[in-house]
């Protein structure tokens, strides 16, 4: 059995070996693992780190990027290229799920319909080529705007993150066919659409055997018409042809007096009702608005119908798809009263309202133009995930941080070993 002095000598030898091993590990780590991961925090305007990594003869084995806003297409291409070159690229950041789409409005007056997907409650800043258009609050995960301009580029921003797109097509609009009995509603619906620039054919029934026509309805198909406006029961006789027209892609706008007919039951989004007689009382001149028009609520919506507008708890406008076409049903009655008995802007508002309803259903085939992909960034977060994967739940520590941690523990071990060795030698009287 070794003596106490021999035991201490063995311990001191072990401690000396530990010191030598630790010093060797520190030296090897300094020479071989220096800068094995790099990390950068950059804004959407900063690409210096990407450029530096890309031009190196050997890119860093691991790269972690902390994002404070969504990346641009060129930055995502850089990250994808670095990953393809062998680097492990990860990222993290609290980025909003943002997307934008812009399409030409189906209206002779032109315009652009913009749809934005954004987090509920977020403030979305919409811009076009000129500047800021509007700021809207996202509800139900998005927002929709109808712009009168036909700007090529449109963007949406949320908390510094930006999505952008460009219009890549235009529309071809056909005529509108208005069918109804002779009356104020048929007359002023036709007038409103013509004033807004729509080309209108009309088939107005004056008496059982007397019709007044503007244009020809010999063929109701999408080669001629974009949509049909069924004003009242006068359209019932053409229900079969209208159904075929809608199934082939055409649009149909059902006014209340047409929707209540049995012939239109297969088309309407919901059960049609008529407004109470008391709601049709004559109002003072200048006081008629859309909100005061008689309303026959649309009840018992079909499973595939979507309510588009409500008055209080009643559905005022609803829509559905049938085949390739769309049907929009309105519950507002006698809209001519709005035009004739409204305020100074009533004629304009009536015209824009009817044109806006038609724009939602009109058949308008697109004429594609060559897109400029480099200027598109319609879904930046989705594109980033597609390029380099999902965000890391926690920012990955860089190798420098890991090296500092291991160096600290190795230094502690080295210090304790040296102190223990010196103390042992002192206790047995060795200097």
Coordinates of N, CA and C in Angstrom, one line a residue, residues 106-108 113 176-179 184-198 200 227-232 252-259 290 293 309 316-317 328-340 346-362:
X106 N -62.7 44.8 -62.3 CA -63.5 44.5 -63.5 C -64.5 45.7 -63.6
X107 N -64.1 46.8 -64.1 CA -64.9 48.0 -64.2 C -64.4 48.8 -65.4
X108 N -65.3 49.4 -66.2 CA -64.8 50.2 -67.3 C -64.1 51.4 -66.8
X113 N -58.0 46.3 -57.4 CA -58.5 45.7 -56.1 C -57.3 45.1 -55.4
X176 N -73.1 44.3 -70.6 CA -74.0 44.0 -69.6 C -75.4 43.9 -70.1
X177 N -76.1 42.8 -69.8 CA -77.5 42.6 -70.2 C -78.4 42.9 -69.1
X178 N -79.3 43.9 -69.2 CA -80.3 44.2 -68.2 C -81.6 43.7 -68.7
X179 N -82.3 42.9 -67.8 CA -83.6 42.3 -68.2 C -84.6 42.7 -67.1
X184 N -89.3 52.3 -63.1 CA -88.2 53.2 -62.7 C -86.9 52.4 -62.4
X185 N -87.0 51.3 -61.8 CA -85.8 50.6 -61.5 C -85.0 50.1 -62.7
X186 N -85.7 49.6 -63.7 CA -85.0 49.1 -64.9 C -84.4 50.3 -65.6
X187 N -85.1 51.4 -65.7 CA -84.7 52.6 -66.4 C -83.4 53.2 -65.7
X188 N -83.4 53.3 -64.4 CA -82.3 54.0 -63.8 C -81.1 53.0 -63.5
X189 N -81.3 51.7 -63.5 CA -80.2 50.8 -63.4 C -79.4 50.9 -64.7
X190 N -80.2 50.8 -65.8 CA -79.5 51.0 -67.2 C -78.8 52.3 -67.3
X191 N -79.4 53.4 -66.9 CA -78.8 54.7 -67.0 C -77.5 54.7 -66.1
X192 N -77.6 54.2 -64.9 CA -76.4 54.3 -64.0 C -75.2 53.5 -64.6
X193 N -75.5 52.3 -65.2 CA -74.4 51.5 -65.7 C -73.8 52.2 -67.0
X194 N -74.6 52.8 -67.8 CA -74.1 53.5 -69.0 C -73.3 54.7 -68.6
X195 N -73.7 55.4 -67.6 CA -73.0 56.6 -67.1 C -71.6 56.2 -66.6
X196 N -71.5 55.0 -66.0 CA -70.2 54.6 -65.5 C -69.3 54.0 -66.5
X197 N -69.8 53.9 -67.8 CA -69.0 53.4 -68.8 C -69.2 52.0 -69.3
X198 N -70.2 51.3 -68.7 CA -70.5 49.9 -69.1 C -71.2 50.0 -70.4
X200 N -74.1 48.6 -72.4 CA -75.3 47.9 -71.9 C -76.3 47.5 -73.1
X227 N -72.0 40.0 -67.7 CA -72.9 39.8 -66.6 C -74.3 40.1 -67.1
X228 N -75.3 39.5 -66.4 CA -76.7 39.8 -66.6 C -77.2 40.4 -65.3
X229 N -78.0 41.5 -65.4 CA -78.7 42.1 -64.3 C -80.2 41.7 -64.4
X230 N -80.7 40.9 -63.5 CA -82.1 40.5 -63.5 C -82.8 41.5 -62.5
X231 N -83.6 42.4 -63.1 CA -84.2 43.5 -62.3 C -85.4 43.0 -61.5
X232 N -86.2 42.2 -62.2 CA -87.5 41.8 -61.6 C -88.0 40.5 -62.3
X252 N -74.1 37.1 -62.6 CA -75.5 37.4 -62.4 C -75.7 38.3 -61.2
X253 N -76.4 39.4 -61.4 CA -76.8 40.3 -60.3 C -78.3 40.2 -60.2
X254 N -78.8 39.6 -59.0 CA -80.2 39.4 -58.8 C -80.7 40.6 -57.9
X255 N -81.6 41.4 -58.4 CA -82.4 42.3 -57.6 C -83.5 41.6 -56.9
X256 N -84.0 42.2 -55.8 CA -85.0 41.5 -55.0 C -86.2 41.0 -55.7
X257 N -86.7 41.9 -56.6 CA -88.0 41.5 -57.3 C -87.7 40.3 -58.3
X258 N -86.5 40.1 -58.7 CA -86.2 38.9 -59.5 C -85.9 37.7 -58.7
X259 N -85.2 37.9 -57.5 CA -84.8 36.8 -56.7 C -86.0 36.1 -56.1
X290 N -78.6 54.8 -49.1 CA -78.6 53.3 -49.1 C -79.2 52.7 -47.8
X293 N -83.1 52.8 -47.7 CA -83.9 52.1 -48.7 C -84.6 50.9 -48.1
X309 N -72.7 41.8 -47.1 CA -73.1 43.0 -46.4 C -74.3 42.8 -45.6
X316 N -77.9 41.8 -46.2 CA -78.4 42.6 -47.3 C -77.9 42.2 -48.7
X317 N -76.7 41.7 -48.7 CA -76.1 41.3 -50.0 C -75.3 39.9 -49.7
X328 N -74.6 37.3 -57.4 CA -74.8 38.2 -56.3 C -76.2 38.6 -56.1
X329 N -76.7 38.4 -54.9 CA -78.1 38.7 -54.6 C -78.2 39.9 -53.7
X330 N -79.0 40.9 -54.1 CA -79.2 42.1 -53.3 C -80.6 42.1 -52.7
X331 N -80.7 42.6 -51.4 CA -82.0 42.8 -50.8 C -82.5 44.2 -50.8
X332 N -81.8 45.1 -51.4 CA -82.2 46.5 -51.5 C -83.2 46.8 -52.6
X333 N -84.4 47.3 -52.2 CA -85.5 47.5 -53.2 C -85.6 49.0 -53.6
X334 N -86.1 49.2 -54.8 CA -86.4 50.5 -55.3 C -85.2 51.4 -55.1
X335 N -84.0 51.0 -55.6 CA -82.8 51.9 -55.5 C -83.0 53.2 -56.3
X336 N -83.9 53.2 -57.2 CA -84.1 54.4 -58.0 C -84.5 55.6 -57.0
X337 N -85.1 55.3 -55.9 CA -85.5 56.3 -54.9 C -84.3 57.1 -54.4
X338 N -83.2 56.3 -54.2 CA -81.9 56.8 -53.8 C -81.4 57.9 -54.8
X339 N -81.4 57.5 -56.0 CA -80.9 58.3 -57.1 C -81.8 59.6 -57.2
X340 N -83.1 59.4 -57.1 CA -84.0 60.6 -57.4 C -84.2 61.4 -56.1
X346 N -76.1 61.9 -54.7 CA -76.9 60.7 -54.8 C -76.8 60.0 -56.1
X347 N -76.8 60.8 -57.2 CA -76.7 60.2 -58.5 C -75.3 59.5 -58.7
X348 N -74.3 60.1 -58.2 CA -72.9 59.5 -58.3 C -72.8 58.3 -57.4
X349 N -73.3 58.4 -56.2 CA -73.3 57.2 -55.3 C -74.1 56.0 -55.8
X350 N -75.2 56.3 -56.4 CA -76.1 55.2 -56.9 C -75.3 54.6 -58.1
X351 N -74.7 55.4 -58.9 CA -74.0 54.8 -60.1 C -72.8 54.0 -59.6
X352 N -72.0 54.5 -58.7 CA -70.9 53.7 -58.2 C -71.3 52.5 -57.5
X353 N -72.4 52.5 -56.8 CA -72.8 51.3 -56.1 C -73.2 50.2 -57.0
X354 N -74.0 50.5 -58.0 CA -74.4 49.5 -59.0 C -73.2 49.0 -59.8
X355 N -72.3 49.9 -60.1 CA -71.1 49.4 -60.9 C -70.2 48.6 -60.0
X356 N -70.1 48.9 -58.7 CA -69.3 48.1 -57.8 C -69.8 46.7 -57.6
X357 N -71.2 46.6 -57.5 CA -71.8 45.2 -57.4 C -71.4 44.4 -58.7
X358 N -71.5 45.0 -59.8 CA -71.2 44.3 -61.1 C -69.8 43.9 -61.1
X359 N -68.9 44.7 -60.6 CA -67.5 44.4 -60.7 C -67.1 43.1 -59.9
X360 N -68.0 42.8 -58.9 CA -67.7 41.6 -58.1 C -68.1 40.3 -58.8
X361 N -68.9 40.4 -59.8 CA -69.4 39.1 -60.5 C -69.1 39.1 -62.0
X362 N -68.7 40.2 -62.6 CA -68.6 40.2 -64.0 C -67.5 39.3 -64.5

